Short mmCIF file of C-alpha atoms and ligand atoms in Angstrom, two decimals:
data_model
loop_
_atom_site.label_atom_id
_atom_site.label_comp_id
_atom_site.label_asym_id
_atom_site.label_seq_id
_atom_site.Cartn_x
_atom_site.Cartn_y
_atom_site.Cartn_z
CA MET R 22 -18.40 42.72 -30.86
CA ALA R 23 -20.12 39.00 -31.08
CA MET R 24 -17.78 38.14 -33.76
CA ASP R 25 -14.92 38.84 -31.56
CA ILE R 26 -16.03 36.72 -28.79
CA LYS R 27 -16.89 33.65 -30.71
CA PRO R 28 -13.43 32.39 -31.49
CA SER R 29 -12.42 32.68 -27.91
CA VAL R 30 -15.41 30.82 -26.81
CA LEU R 31 -14.78 28.21 -29.21
CA SER R 32 -11.17 27.63 -28.38
CA PHE R 33 -12.33 27.53 -24.62
CA LEU R 34 -14.72 24.64 -25.54
CA VAL R 35 -11.76 22.98 -27.49
CA VAL R 36 -9.66 23.08 -24.69
CA LEU R 37 -12.27 21.87 -22.27
CA LEU R 38 -13.13 19.06 -24.34
CA PHE R 39 -9.46 18.22 -24.57
CA LEU R 40 -9.23 18.22 -20.65
CA LEU R 41 -12.34 16.10 -20.19
CA PHE R 42 -10.86 13.51 -22.60
CA ALA R 43 -7.41 13.47 -21.13
CA GLN R 44 -9.07 12.85 -17.80
CA SER R 45 -11.33 9.94 -19.04
CA SER R 46 -8.14 8.51 -20.70
CA ASN R 47 -5.66 8.54 -17.84
CA ALA R 48 -4.85 6.23 -15.44
CA THR R 49 -7.12 7.63 -12.60
CA ASN R 50 -10.09 5.57 -13.66
CA LYS R 51 -8.36 2.79 -15.22
CA ILE R 52 -10.07 -0.70 -14.40
CA VAL R 53 -7.96 -4.01 -14.35
CA GLU R 54 -9.43 -7.43 -13.39
CA VAL R 55 -8.49 -8.55 -9.83
CA ASN R 56 -7.04 -11.93 -11.08
CA LYS R 57 -4.85 -9.94 -13.57
CA ILE R 58 -3.52 -7.79 -10.63
CA CYS R 59 -3.06 -10.68 -8.41
CA ASN R 60 -1.01 -12.95 -10.80
CA ARG R 61 1.59 -10.08 -10.37
CA THR R 62 1.77 -10.53 -6.93
CA ILE R 63 4.11 -13.25 -5.00
CA HIS R 64 1.09 -14.75 -3.41
CA PRO R 65 -1.91 -14.41 -6.04
CA SER R 66 -4.56 -16.34 -3.77
CA PHE R 67 -3.74 -14.05 -0.62
CA CYS R 68 -4.22 -11.15 -2.78
CA SER R 69 -7.54 -12.42 -4.31
CA LYS R 70 -8.69 -12.87 -0.94
CA ILE R 71 -7.65 -9.41 0.37
CA LEU R 72 -9.11 -7.43 -2.76
CA ASN R 73 -12.36 -9.71 -3.03
CA SER R 74 -13.08 -8.72 0.62
CA LYS R 75 -13.58 -4.94 -0.28
CA PRO R 76 -17.14 -4.16 0.83
CA GLY R 77 -19.07 -3.59 -2.21
CA GLY R 78 -17.00 -6.21 -4.34
CA THR R 79 -14.48 -5.41 -6.87
CA ASN R 80 -16.41 -5.63 -10.17
CA ARG R 81 -15.74 -2.53 -12.40
CA VAL R 82 -13.86 -0.87 -9.33
CA ASP R 83 -11.16 1.40 -10.83
CA LEU R 84 -7.50 1.04 -9.48
CA VAL R 85 -7.52 4.21 -7.46
CA THR R 86 -10.42 3.25 -5.52
CA LEU R 87 -8.77 -0.59 -5.03
CA VAL R 88 -5.23 0.89 -3.90
CA ASN R 89 -6.96 3.23 -1.59
CA TYR R 90 -8.94 0.24 0.11
CA THR R 91 -5.66 -1.66 0.11
CA ILE R 92 -3.76 1.10 1.79
CA GLY R 93 -6.68 1.14 4.41
CA VAL R 94 -6.06 -2.65 5.05
CA VAL R 95 -2.19 -2.35 5.42
CA ARG R 96 -2.81 0.70 7.81
CA SER R 97 -4.98 -1.31 9.95
CA ASN R 98 -2.63 -4.43 9.81
CA VAL R 99 0.29 -2.06 10.76
CA THR R 100 -1.57 -0.63 13.70
CA ASN R 101 -2.50 -4.37 14.73
CA THR R 102 1.19 -5.24 14.57
CA ILE R 103 2.46 -2.12 16.75
CA HIS R 104 -0.22 -3.31 19.41
CA LEU R 105 1.30 -6.86 19.43
CA ILE R 106 4.86 -5.35 19.55
CA LYS R 107 4.01 -3.46 22.69
CA SER R 108 2.55 -6.19 24.33
CA LEU R 109 5.39 -8.31 23.48
CA ILE R 110 7.86 -5.69 25.14
CA ARG R 111 5.92 -5.65 28.00
CA ASN R 112 5.96 -9.47 28.52
CA SER R 113 9.42 -9.83 27.55
CA THR R 114 11.46 -11.64 30.49
CA ASN R 115 14.89 -11.84 28.76
CA SER R 116 16.78 -8.84 27.43
CA ASP R 117 17.43 -10.34 23.93
CA ALA R 118 13.86 -10.74 23.21
CA LYS R 119 13.06 -7.20 24.53
CA ASP R 120 15.88 -5.63 22.35
CA HIS R 121 14.55 -7.48 19.38
CA TYR R 122 10.92 -6.35 19.82
CA GLU R 123 12.23 -2.83 20.69
CA LEU R 124 14.19 -2.73 17.50
CA CYS R 125 10.80 -4.38 15.50
CA LEU R 126 8.66 -1.34 17.21
CA LYS R 127 11.14 1.12 15.51
CA HIS R 128 10.63 -0.49 12.09
CA PHE R 129 6.95 -0.59 12.19
CA ASP R 130 6.14 2.79 14.13
CA TYR R 131 5.83 6.16 12.80
CA ASP R 132 9.33 7.70 12.59
CA GLU R 133 10.81 6.03 9.53
CA GLY R 134 8.80 2.81 10.19
CA ALA R 135 6.18 1.15 8.34
CA LEU R 136 3.46 3.44 9.88
CA GLY R 137 5.31 6.54 8.33
CA GLU R 138 5.34 4.76 5.11
CA VAL R 139 1.89 4.36 5.16
CA GLU R 140 0.90 7.83 5.78
CA TYR R 141 3.53 8.93 3.05
CA ALA R 142 1.51 6.36 0.68
CA GLU R 143 -1.68 8.10 1.60
CA LYS R 144 -0.33 11.69 0.98
CA MET R 145 1.30 10.47 -2.36
CA LEU R 146 -2.23 8.95 -3.54
CA LYS R 147 -4.09 12.31 -2.41
CA ALA R 148 -1.31 13.87 -4.78
CA LYS R 149 -2.21 11.22 -7.68
CA ASP R 150 1.70 10.16 -7.36
CA TYR R 151 1.46 6.57 -8.05
CA GLN R 152 5.01 6.11 -8.43
CA GLY R 153 5.20 7.79 -4.85
CA VAL R 154 2.78 5.33 -3.65
CA ASN R 155 4.99 2.38 -5.02
CA VAL R 156 8.10 3.79 -3.34
CA ALA R 157 6.19 3.93 -0.10
CA ALA R 158 4.59 0.54 -0.17
CA SER R 159 8.17 -1.11 -1.05
CA GLY R 160 9.53 0.99 1.85
CA VAL R 161 6.90 -0.88 3.87
CA MET R 162 8.13 -4.21 2.62
CA ALA R 163 11.87 -3.13 3.32
CA THR R 164 11.40 -1.94 7.15
CA VAL R 165 9.31 -5.08 7.94
CA ASP R 166 12.10 -7.22 6.72
CA GLY R 167 14.49 -5.17 8.91
CA CYS R 168 12.39 -6.27 12.05
CA VAL R 169 12.32 -10.08 10.80
CA PHE R 170 15.72 -10.36 9.77
CA GLY R 171 17.63 -7.77 10.98
CA ASP R 172 18.97 -4.53 9.46
CA SER R 173 22.12 -6.33 7.64
CA PRO R 174 22.48 -9.74 6.17
CA SER R 175 25.17 -10.40 8.73
CA ASP R 176 22.88 -10.03 11.60
CA PRO R 177 21.71 -13.15 13.27
CA VAL R 178 17.98 -13.69 12.75
CA PHE R 179 16.02 -13.52 16.16
CA PRO R 180 14.20 -16.98 16.97
CA ASP R 181 11.03 -15.36 17.26
CA HIS R 182 8.31 -17.79 18.30
CA SER R 183 5.47 -15.38 18.73
CA SER R 184 2.82 -14.33 16.14
CA LEU R 185 5.12 -11.35 15.01
CA PRO R 186 6.68 -13.03 12.09
CA LYS R 187 3.04 -14.22 10.99
CA TYR R 188 1.65 -10.60 11.46
CA ALA R 189 4.89 -9.20 9.52
CA GLU R 190 4.52 -11.48 6.56
CA TYR R 191 0.99 -10.46 6.21
CA VAL R 192 2.04 -6.86 6.15
CA LYS R 193 4.41 -7.47 3.40
CA GLN R 194 2.23 -9.46 1.21
CA VAL R 195 -0.58 -6.49 1.58
CA ALA R 196 2.05 -3.92 0.53
CA ASP R 197 3.02 -6.32 -2.25
CA ILE R 198 -0.63 -5.94 -3.45
CA ILE R 199 -0.21 -2.04 -3.47
CA CYS R 200 3.00 -2.31 -5.42
CA ALA R 201 1.23 -4.42 -8.03
CA ILE R 202 -1.85 -2.11 -8.40
CA CYS R 203 0.48 0.92 -8.79
CA ASN R 204 2.56 -0.64 -11.47
CA TYR R 205 -0.79 -0.86 -13.41
CA LEU R 206 -1.66 2.89 -12.40
CA THR R 207 1.84 4.28 -13.85
CA GLY R 208 1.68 1.71 -16.96
CA ILE R 209 4.51 -0.39 -15.92
CA TYR R 210 2.27 -3.32 -16.36
CA LYS R 211 -0.44 -3.23 -19.22
C1 NAG U 25 -0.36 -15.23 -14.95
O1 NAG U 25 1.01 -14.92 -15.60
C2 NAG U 25 1.70 -15.88 -16.16
C3 NAG U 25 3.10 -15.70 -16.12
O2 NAG U 25 3.67 -14.67 -15.37
C4 NAG U 25 0.94 -16.02 -17.38
O3 NAG U 25 1.43 -17.08 -18.24
C5 NAG U 25 -0.66 -16.48 -17.21
O4 NAG U 25 -1.39 -16.30 -18.48
C6 NAG U 25 -1.29 -15.18 -16.36
N1 NAG U 25 -2.59 -15.56 -15.94
C7 NAG U 25 -3.45 -14.52 -16.15
C8 NAG U 25 -4.84 -14.90 -15.54
O5 NAG U 25 -3.37 -13.39 -16.26
C1 NAG U 26 -9.89 6.79 0.11
O1 NAG U 26 -10.83 6.45 0.85
C2 NAG U 26 -11.03 7.19 1.98
C3 NAG U 26 -12.17 6.70 2.93
O2 NAG U 26 -11.89 5.48 3.17
C4 NAG U 26 -11.89 8.55 1.51
O3 NAG U 26 -12.00 9.52 2.50
C5 NAG U 26 -10.76 9.18 0.45
O4 NAG U 26 -11.43 10.24 -0.35
C6 NAG U 26 -10.20 8.04 -0.49
N1 NAG U 26 -9.25 8.64 -1.36
C7 NAG U 26 -9.42 8.48 -2.77
C8 NAG U 26 -8.21 9.08 -3.62
O5 NAG U 26 -10.27 7.90 -3.27
C1 NAG U 27 -5.56 -6.88 8.44
O1 NAG U 27 -6.53 -5.88 8.24
C2 NAG U 27 -7.61 -6.21 7.78
C3 NAG U 27 -8.94 -5.02 7.59
O2 NAG U 27 -8.90 -4.24 8.67
C4 NAG U 27 -8.63 -7.24 8.77
O3 NAG U 27 -9.52 -7.58 8.30
C5 NAG U 27 -7.48 -8.26 8.98
O4 NAG U 27 -7.72 -9.20 9.96
C6 NAG U 27 -5.99 -7.77 9.43
N1 NAG U 27 -5.18 -8.98 9.42
C7 NAG U 27 -4.29 -8.88 10.33
C8 NAG U 27 -3.15 -10.06 10.57
O5 NAG U 27 -3.79 -7.94 11.21
C1 NAG U 28 1.11 -10.72 27.52
O1 NAG U 28 0.70 -11.07 28.82
C2 NAG U 28 -0.69 -10.88 28.94
C3 NAG U 28 -0.75 -11.37 30.48
O2 NAG U 28 -0.23 -12.61 30.59
C4 NAG U 28 -1.56 -12.01 28.28
O3 NAG U 28 -2.96 -11.57 27.99
C5 NAG U 28 -1.13 -11.37 26.46
O4 NAG U 28 -1.53 -12.12 25.68
C6 NAG U 28 0.46 -11.67 26.20
N1 NAG U 28 0.83 -10.82 25.35
C7 NAG U 28 1.46 -11.53 24.27
C8 NAG U 28 1.43 -10.64 22.82
O5 NAG U 28 1.77 -12.58 24.43
#
């Protein structure tokens, strides 16, 4: 009887060890230095400032923790931007400005806007689909551009003298950091 059980116990252990090894060697707990990540972004010094503001520091912090933190930052920045846009809409005295800010609200709000993309990024992160997180972060950058520059290249750019373009640029740069981290997670960057 015991002779029959032993091989199956052994093969169970082999499979278990294999799974543990696979787990420890996959992307999930990969660590990449902040400088190396930020070197892959459009504005490396902005990127270092954001990542180094993570409470508890970034020393030996794995990529998943880092991207999770950065998604939290972009969520808070998108939320701030939505508050700003709503205030700009309330204060608008001419219809061109009002139209522009209403278009921007669509680009930032939940339905097909940046906030929806952020929620999609969170969902993809939970599912460990880092390519999906990358797609969502790229979506944030694209939809923010639609607010600032209009939906098509032929649209005239609204001369916006409010803080909105600055907020929008900030959101884009944080989303760019998420893309860089995801490219390390998926192995596109080594
Ligand atoms: C940053 O990237 C450039 C080229 O893209 C490379 O020459 C340089 O060594 C990199 N620096 C670091 C710290 O990785
Ligand atoms: C991301 O951070 C939140 C708290 O900010 C935590 O609840 C969640 O479990 C984290 N997710 C991952 C995948 O680390
Ligand atoms: C973006 O979010 C971070 C984290 O909440 C915050 O420290 C920063 O001031 C925000 N920046 C803007 C422009 O909203
Ligand atoms: C809108 O007007 C109020 C009242 O004048 C002012 O406090 C607020 O800062 C204005 N909002 C923006 C975004 O300019």
